[in-house]
Coordinates of C-alpha atoms in Angstrom, one line a residue:
X231 CA -93.7 -59.4 -45.3
X232 CA -94.9 -56.3 -47.0
X233 CA -94.6 -52.7 -46.2
X234 CA -97.0 -51.8 -43.3
X235 CA -98.6 -48.7 -42.1
X236 CA -95.9 -48.3 -39.3
X237 CA -93.3 -48.5 -41.8
X238 CA -95.0 -45.5 -43.9
X239 CA -95.1 -43.5 -40.7
X240 CA -91.4 -44.2 -39.5
X241 CA -90.4 -43.3 -43.1
X242 CA -92.4 -40.1 -43.5
X243 CA -91.6 -38.9 -39.8
X244 CA -88.1 -39.3 -40.3
X245 CA -87.8 -37.5 -43.9
X246 CA -90.2 -34.9 -42.7
X247 CA -88.5 -34.2 -39.6
X248 CA -85.1 -33.9 -41.4
X249 CA -86.5 -31.3 -44.0
X250 CA -88.1 -29.4 -41.2
X251 CA -85.1 -29.4 -39.2
X252 CA -83.2 -28.0 -42.2
X253 CA -85.7 -25.4 -42.7
X254 CA -85.2 -24.2 -39.2
X255 CA -81.7 -22.9 -40.0
X256 CA -83.3 -20.1 -42.4
X257 CA -83.3 -17.4 -39.6
X258 CA -79.4 -18.0 -39.0
X259 CA -78.2 -17.8 -42.7
X260 CA -81.0 -15.5 -44.3
X261 CA -79.2 -12.4 -45.4
X262 CA -75.7 -13.5 -44.9
X263 CA -73.8 -14.9 -47.6
X264 CA -70.8 -16.0 -45.1
X265 CA -73.6 -17.9 -43.1
X266 CA -75.1 -19.4 -46.3
X267 CA -71.9 -20.7 -47.9
X268 CA -69.6 -21.4 -44.9
X269 CA -71.9 -21.2 -41.6
X270 CA -69.3 -18.2 -40.6
X271 CA -66.9 -21.0 -39.7
X272 CA -68.8 -21.7 -36.5
X273 CA -69.8 -25.5 -36.8
X274 CA -68.8 -28.2 -34.4
X275 CA -66.0 -30.5 -35.3
X276 CA -67.9 -33.8 -34.9
X277 CA -70.9 -32.5 -36.9
X278 CA -68.5 -31.5 -39.9
X279 CA -66.9 -34.9 -39.7
X280 CA -70.3 -36.6 -40.0
X281 CA -71.2 -34.4 -42.8
X282 CA -68.0 -35.4 -44.8
X283 CA -68.8 -39.0 -44.1
X284 CA -72.3 -38.6 -45.3
X285 CA -71.2 -36.6 -48.4
X286 CA -69.0 -39.6 -49.3
X287 CA -71.9 -42.1 -48.7
X288 CA -74.7 -41.7 -51.4
X289 CA -77.6 -44.1 -52.2
X290 CA -75.0 -45.3 -54.6
X291 CA -72.9 -46.7 -51.7
X292 CA -75.8 -47.9 -49.9
X293 CA -77.2 -50.2 -52.7
X294 CA -74.0 -50.6 -55.0
X295 CA -71.6 -52.0 -52.5
X296 CA -74.1 -54.7 -51.0
X297 CA -75.1 -55.4 -54.7
X298 CA -71.4 -55.9 -55.9
X299 CA -70.4 -57.8 -52.9
X300 CA -73.4 -60.3 -53.5
X301 CA -72.5 -60.7 -57.1
X302 CA -68.7 -61.1 -56.6
X303 CA -66.5 -60.6 -53.4
X304 CA -65.1 -57.9 -51.2
X305 CA -62.9 -56.4 -54.1
X306 CA -64.9 -53.0 -53.8
X307 CA -63.7 -52.6 -50.3
X308 CA -60.2 -52.1 -51.5
X309 CA -61.3 -48.7 -52.7
X310 CA -61.8 -47.7 -49.2
X311 CA -58.2 -48.9 -48.1
X312 CA -56.8 -45.8 -50.0
X313 CA -58.8 -43.4 -47.9
X314 CA -56.1 -43.1 -45.2
X315 CA -53.6 -41.9 -47.7
X316 CA -56.1 -39.4 -49.2
X317 CA -57.1 -37.8 -46.0
X318 CA -53.5 -37.7 -44.7
X319 CA -52.7 -35.7 -47.8
X320 CA -55.8 -33.6 -47.4
X321 CA -54.6 -32.9 -43.7
X322 CA -51.1 -32.0 -44.6
X323 CA -51.4 -30.3 -47.9
X324 CA -54.8 -29.1 -49.0
X325 CA -56.6 -28.2 -46.0
X326 CA -53.6 -25.8 -44.6
X327 CA -53.6 -24.5 -48.3
X328 CA -57.3 -23.6 -48.4
X329 CA -57.5 -22.2 -45.0
X330 CA -54.5 -19.9 -45.8
X331 CA -56.1 -18.8 -49.1
X332 CA -59.3 -18.1 -47.0
X333 CA -61.6 -18.5 -49.8
X334 CA -64.7 -20.6 -49.7
X335 CA -64.1 -21.5 -53.1
X336 CA -61.8 -24.4 -54.0
X337 CA -60.8 -23.0 -57.2
X338 CA -59.5 -19.5 -56.0
X339 CA -56.1 -21.2 -55.7
X340 CA -56.0 -22.0 -59.5
X341 CA -56.2 -18.2 -60.2
X342 CA -53.3 -17.6 -57.9
X343 CA -51.3 -20.3 -59.5
X344 CA -51.9 -19.9 -63.2
X345 CA -52.9 -16.5 -63.5
X346 CA -52.5 -13.0 -62.1
X347 CA -54.7 -10.3 -60.6
X348 CA -55.9 -7.4 -62.7
X349 CA -58.8 -5.5 -63.9
X350 CA -61.4 -6.6 -66.4
X351 CA -64.7 -4.9 -67.1
X352 CA -64.3 -3.1 -64.0
X353 CA -64.0 -6.1 -61.7
X354 CA -61.1 -7.4 -59.9
X355 CA -60.7 -10.3 -62.3
X356 CA -58.3 -11.7 -65.0
X357 CA -59.1 -12.9 -68.4
X358 CA -55.9 -15.0 -68.2
X359 CA -57.4 -16.8 -65.1
X360 CA -58.6 -19.7 -67.3
X361 CA -57.8 -22.5 -64.9
X362 CA -60.2 -21.3 -62.3
X363 CA -62.9 -20.8 -64.8
X364 CA -62.2 -24.2 -66.6
X365 CA -62.3 -26.2 -63.4
X366 CA -65.3 -24.3 -62.0
X367 CA -67.2 -25.1 -65.2
X368 CA -66.2 -28.6 -65.2
X369 CA -67.4 -28.9 -61.3
X370 CA -70.9 -27.3 -62.2
X371 CA -71.4 -29.7 -65.1
X372 CA -70.3 -32.7 -63.1
X373 CA -72.6 -31.8 -60.1
X374 CA -75.7 -31.4 -62.6
X375 CA -75.0 -34.9 -63.8
X376 CA -74.4 -36.1 -60.1
X377 CA -77.7 -34.8 -58.8
X378 CA -79.6 -36.2 -61.9
X379 CA -77.8 -39.7 -61.3
X380 CA -78.6 -39.8 -57.6
X381 CA -82.2 -38.8 -57.9
X382 CA -82.7 -41.7 -60.6
X383 CA -80.5 -44.2 -58.6
X384 CA -82.6 -43.4 -55.4
X385 CA -85.8 -43.4 -57.3
X386 CA -85.4 -46.8 -58.7
X387 CA -85.1 -48.9 -55.6
X388 CA -88.0 -46.8 -54.1
X389 CA -90.1 -47.7 -56.9
X390 CA -89.5 -51.3 -56.4
X391 CA -89.9 -51.1 -52.7
X392 CA -93.3 -48.9 -52.6
X393 CA -94.4 -49.0 -56.2
X394 CA -94.4 -45.4 -56.6
X395 CA -93.9 -43.8 -60.1
X396 CA -90.2 -43.1 -60.7
X397 CA -90.7 -39.6 -62.2
X398 CA -92.8 -38.5 -59.2
X399 CA -90.1 -39.9 -56.7
X400 CA -87.3 -37.7 -58.6
X401 CA -89.5 -34.6 -58.7
X402 CA -90.6 -34.6 -55.0
X403 CA -87.2 -35.8 -53.8
X404 CA -85.5 -32.9 -55.6
X405 CA -88.0 -30.3 -54.5
X406 CA -87.9 -31.5 -50.7
X407 CA -84.1 -31.3 -50.7
X408 CA -84.1 -28.1 -52.7
X409 CA -86.3 -26.4 -49.9
X410 CA -84.4 -26.9 -46.9
X411 CA -81.3 -26.2 -49.0
X412 CA -82.5 -22.9 -50.1
X413 CA -83.8 -22.0 -46.6
X414 CA -81.1 -23.3 -44.3
X415 CA -77.8 -22.9 -46.4
X416 CA -74.6 -25.0 -45.6
X417 CA -75.6 -25.0 -41.8
X418 CA -78.8 -26.9 -42.7
X419 CA -77.0 -29.3 -45.3
X420 CA -74.2 -30.2 -42.7
X421 CA -76.4 -30.6 -39.7
X422 CA -79.0 -32.7 -41.6
X423 CA -75.9 -34.9 -43.0
X424 CA -74.7 -35.6 -39.5
X425 CA -78.2 -36.8 -38.6
X426 CA -78.6 -38.8 -41.8
X427 CA -75.2 -40.4 -41.4
X428 CA -76.0 -41.5 -38.0
X429 CA -79.3 -43.1 -39.0
X430 CA -77.8 -44.7 -42.1
X431 CA -75.1 -46.4 -39.8
X432 CA -77.8 -47.5 -37.4
X433 CA -79.7 -48.9 -40.4
X434 CA -76.9 -50.6 -41.9
X435 CA -75.6 -52.3 -38.6
X436 CA -79.3 -53.6 -38.0
X437 CA -79.3 -55.3 -41.2
X438 CA -75.9 -56.8 -40.8
X439 CA -76.9 -58.1 -37.3
X440 CA -80.2 -59.3 -38.5
X441 CA -78.7 -61.3 -41.5
X442 CA -76.0 -62.7 -39.3
X443 CA -78.4 -64.2 -36.7
X444 CA -81.1 -65.2 -39.1
X445 CA -79.3 -68.0 -40.7
X446 CA -81.1 -71.5 -40.4
X447 CA -78.2 -73.1 -38.6
X448 CA -76.7 -70.2 -36.8
X449 CA -73.9 -67.4 -37.7
X450 CA -71.4 -70.1 -38.4
X451 CA -73.3 -71.2 -41.6
X452 CA -73.0 -67.7 -43.0
X453 CA -69.2 -67.7 -43.1
X454 CA -69.1 -71.3 -44.2
X455 CA -71.2 -70.5 -47.3
X456 CA -69.3 -67.3 -48.0
X457 CA -65.9 -69.0 -47.6
X458 CA -66.9 -71.9 -49.8
X459 CA -67.6 -69.4 -52.7
X460 CA -64.8 -67.1 -52.1
X461 CA -67.0 -64.1 -51.1
X462 CA -64.2 -62.7 -48.7
X463 CA -61.8 -62.4 -51.3
X464 CA -60.3 -58.9 -52.0
X465 CA -59.7 -59.7 -55.7
X466 CA -56.8 -60.8 -57.8
X467 CA -53.3 -59.8 -56.5
X468 CA -51.8 -60.4 -60.2
X469 CA -50.2 -57.7 -62.3
X470 CA -52.9 -57.4 -64.9
X471 CA -54.3 -53.9 -65.7
X472 CA -57.2 -55.0 -67.7
X473 CA -59.1 -56.4 -64.9
X474 CA -60.3 -54.8 -61.4
X475 CA -57.5 -56.5 -59.5
X476 CA -56.7 -55.4 -55.8
X477 CA -54.1 -53.3 -57.1
X478 CA -56.1 -51.5 -59.9
X479 CA -59.1 -50.8 -57.5
X480 CA -56.5 -49.5 -54.9
X481 CA -54.7 -47.0 -57.4
X482 CA -58.2 -46.0 -58.7
X483 CA -59.5 -45.3 -55.1
X484 CA -56.4 -43.4 -54.3
X485 CA -56.7 -41.0 -57.3
X486 CA -60.4 -40.6 -56.7
X487 CA -60.0 -40.2 -53.1
X488 CA -57.5 -37.5 -53.4
X489 CA -59.7 -35.7 -56.0
X490 CA -62.7 -36.0 -53.2
X491 CA -60.7 -34.7 -50.2
X492 CA -58.3 -32.6 -52.1
X493 CA -60.2 -30.5 -54.6
X494 CA -64.0 -31.4 -54.5
X495 CA -66.0 -28.1 -53.7
X496 CA -68.2 -30.2 -51.6
X497 CA -65.5 -31.3 -49.2
X498 CA -63.6 -27.9 -49.4
X499 CA -66.6 -26.0 -48.4
X500 CA -66.6 -28.0 -45.2
X501 CA -63.1 -27.3 -44.3
X502 CA -64.1 -23.5 -44.1
X503 CA -67.0 -24.3 -41.7
X504 CA -64.9 -25.2 -38.8
X505 CA -63.3 -22.8 -36.4
X506 CA -59.7 -23.6 -37.2
X507 CA -57.5 -25.6 -39.3
X508 CA -56.9 -28.0 -36.5
X509 CA -60.6 -28.6 -36.2
X510 CA -60.8 -28.9 -40.0
X511 CA -58.2 -31.6 -40.0
X512 CA -59.8 -33.5 -37.2
X513 CA -63.4 -33.5 -38.9
X514 CA -61.7 -34.8 -42.1
X515 CA -59.9 -37.5 -40.4
X516 CA -63.1 -38.5 -38.4
X517 CA -65.4 -38.3 -41.5
X518 CA -62.9 -40.1 -44.0
X519 CA -61.8 -42.9 -41.6
X520 CA -65.4 -43.5 -40.5
X521 CA -66.2 -44.5 -44.1
X522 CA -63.8 -47.5 -43.7
X523 CA -65.6 -49.4 -41.4
X524 CA -69.1 -48.5 -42.6
X525 CA -68.2 -49.6 -46.1
X526 CA -66.9 -52.9 -44.6
X527 CA -70.5 -53.3 -43.0
X528 CA -72.2 -52.7 -46.5
X529 CA -70.0 -55.4 -48.1
X530 CA -70.6 -57.7 -45.3
X531 CA -74.4 -57.2 -46.0
X532 CA -73.8 -58.3 -49.5
X533 CA -72.0 -61.3 -48.6
X534 CA -74.6 -62.1 -45.8
X535 CA -77.3 -61.7 -48.5
X536 CA -75.6 -64.3 -50.6
X537 CA -75.3 -66.7 -47.8
X538 CA -78.8 -66.0 -46.6
X539 CA -80.4 -66.8 -49.8
X540 CA -78.4 -69.6 -50.8
X541 CA -79.5 -71.3 -47.7
X542 CA -83.1 -70.1 -48.0
X543 CA -83.5 -69.9 -52.0
X544 CA -87.2 -69.8 -51.8
X545 CA -87.3 -66.5 -50.0
X546 CA -85.7 -64.7 -53.2
X547 CA -87.5 -64.8 -56.5
X548 CA -85.4 -66.4 -59.3
X549 CA -83.6 -63.9 -61.5
X550 CA -83.6 -61.0 -58.9
X551 CA -80.7 -58.6 -60.2
X552 CA -78.0 -58.5 -57.7
X553 CA -78.5 -54.6 -56.9
X554 CA -82.1 -55.4 -56.1
X555 CA -81.5 -58.2 -53.6
X556 CA -80.6 -55.7 -50.8
X557 CA -84.0 -53.6 -51.5
X558 CA -85.9 -57.1 -51.7
X559 CA -84.6 -58.0 -48.3
X560 CA -85.4 -54.5 -46.7
X561 CA -89.0 -54.9 -47.7
X562 CA -89.5 -58.7 -47.2
X563 CA -87.0 -59.5 -44.7
X564 CA -86.9 -56.9 -42.0
X565 CA -89.3 -56.5 -39.0
X566 CA -92.0 -53.9 -39.1
X567 CA -90.9 -50.4 -38.4
X568 CA -87.3 -51.3 -38.9
X569 CA -88.2 -51.5 -42.7
X570 CA -89.3 -47.9 -42.7
X571 CA -86.2 -46.9 -40.8
X572 CA -83.8 -48.5 -43.3
X573 CA -85.6 -47.0 -46.4
X574 CA -85.4 -43.6 -44.5
X575 CA -81.8 -44.2 -44.1
X576 CA -81.4 -44.8 -48.0
X577 CA -83.5 -42.0 -48.7
X578 CA -81.4 -39.8 -46.6
X579 CA -78.3 -40.8 -48.2
X580 CA -79.7 -39.5 -51.6
X581 CA -81.1 -36.3 -50.0
X582 CA -77.6 -35.5 -48.4
X583 CA -75.8 -35.9 -51.8
X584 CA -78.2 -33.7 -53.5
X585 CA -78.3 -31.1 -51.0
X586 CA -74.6 -30.8 -50.7
X587 CA -74.4 -30.6 -54.5
X588 CA -76.9 -27.5 -54.8
X589 CA -75.3 -25.6 -52.1
X590 CA -71.7 -26.0 -53.4
X591 CA -72.8 -25.1 -57.0
X592 CA -74.5 -22.0 -55.9
X593 CA -71.3 -21.0 -53.9
X594 CA -69.0 -21.6 -56.9
X595 CA -71.3 -19.6 -59.2
X596 CA -71.3 -16.6 -56.4
X597 CA -67.6 -16.8 -55.8
X598 CA -66.0 -17.8 -59.2
X599 CA -68.3 -16.0 -61.5
X600 CA -71.0 -13.4 -60.1
X601 CA -68.4 -11.5 -57.8
X602 CA -65.7 -11.7 -60.5
X603 CA -67.8 -10.4 -63.3
X604 CA -69.8 -7.9 -61.7
X605 CA -69.3 -4.2 -62.1
X606 CA -68.4 -2.6 -58.6
X607 CA -69.0 -4.2 -55.2
X608 CA -71.3 -7.1 -54.7
X609 CA -73.5 -6.3 -51.7
X610 CA -74.6 -8.8 -49.3
X611 CA -78.3 -8.4 -50.5
X612 CA -77.2 -9.1 -54.1
X613 CA -75.1 -12.0 -53.1
X614 CA -77.9 -13.7 -51.2
X615 CA -80.1 -13.1 -54.3
X616 CA -77.4 -14.9 -56.5
X617 CA -77.1 -17.7 -54.0
X618 CA -80.7 -18.2 -53.8
X619 CA -81.6 -18.0 -57.6
X620 CA -78.6 -20.2 -58.4
X621 CA -79.7 -22.9 -55.8
X622 CA -83.1 -22.9 -57.5
X623 CA -81.7 -23.1 -60.9
X624 CA -79.3 -25.8 -60.0
X625 CA -81.9 -27.9 -58.1
X626 CA -84.3 -27.6 -60.9
X627 CA -81.8 -28.5 -63.7
X628 CA -81.0 -31.6 -61.5
X629 CA -84.4 -32.6 -61.3
X630 CA -84.7 -32.5 -65.2
X631 CA -81.4 -34.3 -65.6
X632 CA -82.7 -37.2 -63.5
X633 CA -86.0 -37.1 -65.6
X634 CA -83.8 -37.1 -68.9
X635 CA -81.8 -40.2 -67.6
X636 CA -84.7 -42.4 -67.2
X637 CA -84.3 -42.8 -71.1
X638 CA -80.7 -43.9 -70.5
X639 CA -79.5 -47.6 -69.9
X640 CA -76.6 -47.8 -67.6
X641 CA -77.0 -44.5 -65.7
X642 CA -74.3 -45.5 -63.1
X643 CA -71.8 -46.3 -65.9
X644 CA -72.6 -43.1 -67.9
X645 CA -72.2 -41.0 -64.7
X646 CA -68.8 -42.6 -64.0
X647 CA -67.6 -42.0 -67.4
X648 CA -68.6 -38.3 -67.2
X649 CA -67.1 -37.9 -63.9
X650 CA -63.8 -39.5 -64.9
X651 CA -63.5 -37.1 -67.8
X652 CA -63.9 -34.0 -65.8
X653 CA -62.3 -35.2 -62.7
X654 CA -59.1 -36.3 -64.3
X655 CA -58.4 -32.9 -65.7
X656 CA -59.2 -31.1 -62.4
X657 CA -56.9 -33.2 -60.2
X658 CA -53.9 -33.0 -62.5
X659 CA -54.1 -29.4 -62.9
X660 CA -54.3 -29.0 -59.0
X661 CA -51.3 -31.3 -58.5
X662 CA -49.5 -29.6 -61.0
X663 CA -50.0 -26.1 -59.3
X664 CA -49.1 -27.7 -55.9
X665 CA -45.8 -29.4 -57.1
X666 CA -44.5 -27.0 -59.6
X667 CA -44.1 -23.5 -58.2
X668 CA -43.5 -21.9 -61.7
X669 CA -45.6 -23.3 -64.4
X670 CA -46.2 -21.2 -67.4
X671 CA -49.8 -20.7 -68.6
X672 CA -49.2 -22.2 -72.1
X673 CA -47.5 -25.3 -70.7
X674 CA -50.4 -25.9 -68.2
X675 CA -53.0 -25.5 -71.1
X676 CA -51.1 -27.8 -73.2
X677 CA -50.8 -30.5 -70.3
X678 CA -54.7 -30.3 -69.7
X679 CA -55.5 -30.5 -73.5
X680 CA -53.3 -33.8 -73.7
X681 CA -54.6 -35.2 -70.4
X682 CA -58.2 -34.8 -71.6
X683 CA -57.5 -36.4 -74.8
X684 CA -56.0 -39.4 -73.0
X685 CA -59.2 -39.5 -70.7
X686 CA -61.5 -39.2 -73.9
X687 CA -59.6 -42.2 -75.6
X688 CA -59.9 -44.4 -72.5
X689 CA -63.5 -43.6 -72.1
X690 CA -64.4 -44.0 -75.7
X691 CA -62.3 -47.3 -76.0
X692 CA -64.9 -49.8 -74.8
X693 CA -67.2 -48.5 -77.6
X694 CA -64.6 -50.0 -80.0
X695 CA -65.7 -53.6 -81.0
X696 CA -63.6 -56.3 -82.2
X697 CA -63.3 -56.3 -85.9
X698 CA -63.4 -52.6 -86.0
X699 CA -60.7 -50.9 -88.2
X700 CA -60.0 -48.9 -85.1
X701 CA -59.7 -51.8 -82.9
X702 CA -56.0 -51.5 -82.8
X703 CA -56.3 -48.1 -81.0
X704 CA -58.5 -49.5 -78.3
X705 CA -56.9 -48.9 -74.7
X706 CA -55.6 -52.1 -73.1
X707 CA -56.4 -50.8 -69.5
X708 CA -59.4 -51.3 -67.3
X709 CA -61.7 -48.2 -67.4
X710 CA -61.0 -47.8 -63.6
X711 CA -57.7 -46.3 -64.8
X712 CA -59.2 -43.6 -66.6
X713 CA -58.8 -40.9 -63.9
X714 CA -55.3 -42.3 -63.1
X715 CA -54.0 -42.1 -66.8
X716 CA -55.7 -38.5 -67.2
X717 CA -54.3 -37.0 -64.2
X718 CA -50.9 -38.5 -64.7
X719 CA -50.7 -37.1 -68.2
X720 CA -51.4 -33.8 -67.2
X721 CA -49.0 -33.8 -64.1
X722 CA -46.2 -35.3 -66.0
X723 CA -46.5 -33.2 -69.3
X724 CA -46.8 -29.9 -67.3
X725 CA -43.7 -31.0 -65.0
X726 CA -41.4 -31.9 -67.9
X727 CA -42.4 -28.8 -69.8
X728 CA -41.7 -26.6 -67.0
X729 CA -38.3 -28.4 -66.3
X730 CA -37.2 -28.1 -69.8
X731 CA -38.3 -24.3 -69.8
X732 CA -36.1 -24.0 -66.9
X733 CA -33.2 -25.7 -68.3
X734 CA -33.4 -23.7 -71.6
X735 CA -33.6 -20.4 -69.7
X736 CA -30.6 -21.4 -67.6
X737 CA -28.7 -22.3 -70.7
X738 CA -29.6 -19.1 -72.5
X739 CA -28.3 -17.2 -69.3
X740 CA -24.9 -19.1 -69.3
X741 CA -24.3 -18.4 -73.0

């Protein structure tokens, strides 16, 4: 079965409808920075929760989880098992903290912890608020890489499905997303996220059910084949740190999810769009915990695909890569009309992620740089101009980044390494500020430097080949533990230096 006219109609109607719906929020956010960045704190709880869910699910999850489960087992699902801990910490610690600080920027808190308020070039700004600037720059660089990666990873399967040019898909997807993000602000992003999240769930469930009941000998055959090949395994429970065991993936997921729900501007900004702290907590728990059963559906799809094509090998071309099996099934195995809906779900997942990154990046530029470096008060008109210009620039640079990444082999691997470098430093610094109430600036800087060196060491270690004189310096740990090591080094070094400083000061007073 090939893509039909009905599939094209369903796809374009859905994608076009979502974009137009996002643009309809223009008159609600036009001219009001608070509406553009936080929807004036007036969005429904369930909508924000669905937006948090959709922010977590990208086209990487839509294709990556089924691909990994098809190739191996349910080990990737272990990542989701750490979400309850991360969302609980966000509900108890981070959300009340951000609501108390009452800033739409996730990084305003760092200035309070590691700097002081003063005047610099006529602005209420401190040149010693290095932590806020450092993390904000890291975030912006990460989001540019994220936008480029998502656009490319979205374009590749669409190229396989439709035969469209990859560069054209990147450009037009980026432009369409940028338009409704520019016009509608965060309200457009959140509401379209909610719609896209619902369609994504419907599409995934439809695929799972169709695969289950399409087995030649019935659903039982699926479980027999999968069980015989160990497809339901969650991975090894051994103590090895060099392989993606159950424990390695669980710890990796815990740190990544603490970063997502604790310090990521994409999530923190949504905490500020609700009416109260209680509603923000409910939204986070709803959106975070919803991902667990949905991710289970995705890994089940991968397992079901393995069983389906094992039972009917003639339906899958020999040598098809694992991450292309699901796109092949979407095009050739789904009924007419449903193919268009599922492709729209995949497309929506990418659009949602890109829109979120554009809006949050513009918000960071306004709150963490433009307002702080400006001479005098920044008017609402000037703030909106900054938001519009920054959104356009970030979207355009993201498109360029996606086009440049077409020349790179292993885009997803490159994105993970870059994200680990920046994310590890950010999370460690936040945890240090939350736990240690009196950290000296010099101690925090030294901790961050040592943490980044540890992250760089682990990130570069896979490039050291056996036989190299530097092989002895190669990290023995799995790359999943990069963010774990970096975060731990920053926190432990900062904590110990603070404790030693207090002890030394106490001894001096006694003497």
